[in-house]
Amino acid sequence: MTTWMHEQRLEAARAVVLEAGVQSVLDLGCGDGDLFVRLAAEPGIRRLVGIDICAASLERLKARLARQPAAAGSIELRRGSMTEGDPALAGFDCAVLIETIEHIDPSHLSQLERAVFGQMRPRRVVITTPNAEFNPLLGVPPHRFRHPDHRFEWPRARFRNWGQRVADAWGYAVQFSDIAGCHPELGGASQMAVFDRAEADR
């Protein structure tokens, strides 16, 4: 059972995937598949590939898919790292990274950028990550992260600076939004960046 905030994240991500009319989606860091199973139910998606480093998570996702009739065409699960570019994963319409980048050591983010934006180069990239400014409303102490496996949690200004730099470096336009709540000063529990590849490079 998902929390209200997680539902908001999932629905926001699903909406920006579907609004682009994409037919192939790469879910990087798919985990147990909370977004993956929703996309698998979409008949307009012809190819759906999930990548995760955790074999146990992929097994749980496989079991979930077995219990749910899939409308999507080709569905594939692979064990692997989203920081490693794979030529076989190039050419997708969209890649999604939902609450995943904060699990990567900041020193390895450049590898993620090269893999996703430089090698895979999907037409659209959707990234969500926790908004550190919202943490006090969740009772998270200033010296801690929301999850023990998080390597960082960024305030909105830092996420937007990073996202704009990545977009400029790799030929994408980017838009940012608050999701999972909208406090007038602190924003939402999460934040989202939607990158669209430049028209000349499509």
Short mmCIF file of C-alpha atoms in Angstrom, two decimals:
data_model
loop_
_atom_site.label_atom_id
_atom_site.label_comp_id
_atom_site.label_asym_id
_atom_site.label_seq_id
_atom_site.Cartn_x
_atom_site.Cartn_y
_atom_site.Cartn_z
CA MET A 1 0.00 0.00 0.00
CA THR A 2 1.48 3.36 -1.03
CA THR A 3 1.36 6.58 0.94
CA TRP A 4 -0.51 9.64 -0.27
CA MET A 5 2.76 11.36 -1.13
CA HIS A 6 4.03 8.37 -3.07
CA GLU A 7 0.74 8.19 -4.97
CA GLN A 8 1.17 11.84 -5.92
CA ARG A 9 4.70 11.16 -7.19
CA LEU A 10 3.60 8.14 -9.21
CA GLU A 11 0.65 9.90 -10.80
CA ALA A 12 2.70 12.99 -11.64
CA ALA A 13 5.33 10.82 -13.33
CA ARG A 14 2.76 8.70 -15.17
CA ALA A 15 1.04 11.84 -16.46
CA VAL A 16 4.18 13.39 -17.96
CA VAL A 17 5.11 10.06 -19.55
CA LEU A 18 1.72 9.62 -21.19
CA GLU A 19 1.24 13.24 -22.24
CA ALA A 20 4.21 12.92 -24.58
CA GLY A 21 2.56 10.04 -26.45
CA VAL A 22 5.56 7.79 -25.93
CA GLN A 23 5.59 4.17 -27.05
CA SER A 24 8.79 2.94 -25.41
CA VAL A 25 9.75 3.57 -21.77
CA LEU A 26 12.87 2.76 -19.79
CA ASP A 27 12.35 2.64 -16.00
CA LEU A 28 15.79 3.15 -14.43
CA GLY A 29 15.87 2.02 -10.83
CA CYS A 30 12.44 0.44 -11.17
CA GLY A 31 12.63 -1.27 -7.75
CA ASP A 32 9.51 -3.23 -6.85
CA GLY A 33 7.74 -1.55 -9.76
CA ASP A 34 5.22 0.89 -8.30
CA LEU A 35 5.38 2.97 -11.49
CA PHE A 36 6.29 0.06 -13.76
CA VAL A 37 3.08 -1.87 -13.12
CA ARG A 38 1.02 1.23 -13.91
CA LEU A 39 2.83 1.77 -17.18
CA ALA A 40 2.45 -1.93 -18.01
CA ALA A 41 -1.31 -1.40 -17.91
CA GLU A 42 -1.14 1.29 -20.63
CA PRO A 43 -2.02 -0.09 -24.08
CA GLY A 44 -0.22 2.77 -25.86
CA ILE A 45 3.16 1.63 -24.58
CA ARG A 46 4.67 -0.94 -26.91
CA ARG A 47 7.98 -1.53 -25.12
CA LEU A 48 8.68 -1.27 -21.39
CA VAL A 49 12.04 -2.14 -19.83
CA GLY A 50 12.88 -2.00 -16.13
CA ILE A 51 16.45 -1.83 -14.82
CA ASP A 52 17.48 -2.31 -11.19
CA ILE A 53 20.62 -3.34 -9.34
CA CYS A 54 18.64 -5.35 -6.77
CA ALA A 55 17.75 -8.88 -7.85
CA ALA A 56 15.22 -9.27 -5.02
CA SER A 57 13.34 -6.17 -6.14
CA LEU A 58 13.17 -7.49 -9.68
CA GLU A 59 11.80 -10.80 -8.43
CA ARG A 60 9.07 -8.98 -6.48
CA LEU A 61 8.23 -6.93 -9.56
CA LYS A 62 8.07 -10.09 -11.67
CA ALA A 63 5.57 -11.56 -9.21
CA ARG A 64 3.46 -8.40 -9.34
CA LEU A 65 3.38 -8.50 -13.13
CA ALA A 66 2.31 -12.14 -13.05
CA ARG A 67 -0.77 -11.14 -11.05
CA GLN A 68 -1.69 -8.23 -13.32
CA PRO A 69 -2.79 -8.53 -16.93
CA ALA A 70 -0.44 -6.36 -18.98
CA ALA A 71 -1.69 -4.17 -21.80
CA ALA A 72 1.75 -2.97 -22.88
CA GLY A 73 3.45 -4.83 -25.70
CA SER A 74 6.98 -6.02 -24.90
CA ILE A 75 7.92 -6.08 -21.19
CA GLU A 76 11.46 -6.83 -20.00
CA LEU A 77 13.28 -6.72 -16.65
CA ARG A 78 17.06 -6.47 -16.45
CA ARG A 79 19.50 -6.44 -13.56
CA GLY A 80 22.00 -3.63 -13.99
CA SER A 81 23.16 -0.19 -12.95
CA MET A 82 21.61 2.99 -14.29
CA THR A 83 25.06 4.62 -14.24
CA GLU A 84 26.30 2.24 -16.94
CA GLY A 85 25.36 3.17 -20.46
CA ASP A 86 24.20 0.24 -22.58
CA PRO A 87 23.97 0.73 -26.37
CA ALA A 88 21.01 -1.69 -26.38
CA LEU A 89 19.06 0.83 -24.29
CA ALA A 90 19.43 3.69 -26.77
CA GLY A 91 16.48 4.95 -28.78
CA PHE A 92 13.74 4.91 -26.14
CA ASP A 93 11.06 7.57 -26.23
CA CYS A 94 11.25 8.13 -22.49
CA ALA A 95 13.32 7.23 -19.42
CA VAL A 96 12.04 7.64 -15.88
CA LEU A 97 14.10 7.84 -12.68
CA ILE A 98 11.64 8.01 -9.80
CA GLU A 99 13.22 8.74 -6.41
CA THR A 100 16.45 7.09 -7.49
CA ILE A 101 19.22 9.65 -8.02
CA GLU A 102 19.46 10.34 -4.27
CA HIS A 103 20.64 6.74 -3.81
CA ILE A 104 23.74 7.47 -5.92
CA ASP A 105 26.92 8.86 -4.42
CA PRO A 106 27.23 12.46 -5.66
CA SER A 107 30.67 11.65 -7.07
CA HIS A 108 28.98 9.16 -9.43
CA LEU A 109 26.31 11.51 -10.77
CA SER A 110 28.49 12.44 -13.73
CA GLN A 111 28.45 8.75 -14.75
CA LEU A 112 24.65 8.78 -14.58
CA GLU A 113 24.51 11.92 -16.72
CA ARG A 114 26.73 10.40 -19.41
CA ALA A 115 24.83 7.11 -19.39
CA VAL A 116 21.33 8.58 -19.56
CA PHE A 117 21.74 11.83 -21.47
CA GLY A 118 24.86 11.04 -23.47
CA GLN A 119 24.50 7.37 -24.41
CA MET A 120 20.86 6.32 -24.02
CA ARG A 121 19.56 9.77 -25.08
CA PRO A 122 15.80 9.17 -24.77
CA ARG A 123 13.50 11.79 -26.21
CA ARG A 124 12.14 12.59 -22.72
CA VAL A 125 13.67 12.03 -19.27
CA VAL A 126 11.61 12.30 -16.08
CA ILE A 127 13.43 12.59 -12.76
CA THR A 128 11.92 12.97 -9.29
CA THR A 129 13.82 13.31 -6.03
CA PRO A 130 13.02 14.38 -2.46
CA ASN A 131 12.86 18.09 -1.69
CA ALA A 132 15.07 18.66 1.38
CA GLU A 133 13.19 21.86 2.24
CA PHE A 134 10.07 19.81 3.00
CA ASN A 135 11.82 17.55 5.52
CA PRO A 136 10.87 19.56 8.65
CA LEU A 137 7.19 18.99 7.83
CA LEU A 138 7.88 15.25 7.84
CA GLY A 139 9.67 15.37 11.18
CA VAL A 140 13.07 14.63 9.67
CA PRO A 141 15.89 16.06 11.85
CA PRO A 142 18.24 18.51 10.09
CA HIS A 143 21.22 16.13 10.32
CA ARG A 144 19.40 13.15 8.80
CA PHE A 145 17.95 12.04 5.47
CA ARG A 146 14.50 10.52 4.95
CA HIS A 147 15.96 7.10 4.20
CA PRO A 148 19.22 5.57 5.46
CA ASP A 149 20.22 4.61 1.92
CA HIS A 150 20.01 8.19 0.62
CA ARG A 151 23.37 9.73 -0.26
CA PHE A 152 22.00 13.27 -0.57
CA GLU A 153 18.75 15.24 -0.51
CA TRP A 154 18.71 18.55 -2.35
CA PRO A 155 16.77 21.76 -1.82
CA ARG A 156 14.93 22.98 -4.89
CA ALA A 157 17.52 25.56 -5.93
CA ARG A 158 20.30 22.98 -6.05
CA PHE A 159 18.19 20.46 -7.96
CA ARG A 160 17.24 23.11 -10.49
CA ASN A 161 20.84 24.26 -10.92
CA TRP A 162 21.92 20.66 -11.49
CA GLY A 163 19.07 19.96 -13.89
CA GLN A 164 19.66 23.10 -15.93
CA ARG A 165 23.37 22.35 -16.21
CA VAL A 166 22.63 18.81 -17.37
CA ALA A 167 20.07 20.04 -19.91
CA ASP A 168 22.46 22.64 -21.32
CA ALA A 169 25.34 20.17 -21.49
CA TRP A 170 23.44 17.43 -23.35
CA GLY A 171 21.05 19.33 -25.61
CA TYR A 172 17.80 19.16 -23.67
CA ALA A 173 15.21 21.65 -22.46
CA VAL A 174 14.02 21.18 -18.87
CA GLN A 175 11.01 22.15 -16.78
CA PHE A 176 10.70 21.81 -13.01
CA SER A 177 7.71 21.37 -10.73
CA ASP A 178 6.85 20.63 -7.11
CA ILE A 179 4.92 17.40 -6.53
CA ALA A 180 3.39 15.55 -3.57
CA GLY A 181 2.05 18.64 -1.84
CA CYS A 182 2.61 22.34 -2.36
CA HIS A 183 3.57 24.32 0.72
CA PRO A 184 3.65 28.07 -0.10
CA GLU A 185 7.25 28.36 1.11
CA LEU A 186 8.67 24.84 1.23
CA GLY A 187 7.24 23.40 -1.99
CA GLY A 188 6.28 19.74 -2.27
CA ALA A 189 7.64 16.62 -0.63
CA SER A 190 9.28 15.79 -3.96
CA GLN A 191 10.42 17.74 -6.99
CA MET A 192 10.35 16.78 -10.64
CA ALA A 193 12.41 17.67 -13.68
CA VAL A 194 11.16 16.84 -17.18
CA PHE A 195 13.86 16.96 -19.85
CA ASP A 196 12.96 17.05 -23.54
CA ARG A 197 15.62 16.52 -26.17
CA ALA A 198 16.17 19.41 -28.58
CA GLU A 199 14.01 19.20 -31.70
CA ALA A 200 17.07 19.28 -33.97
CA ASP A 201 18.37 16.10 -32.32
CA ARG A 202 15.17 14.02 -32.57
#
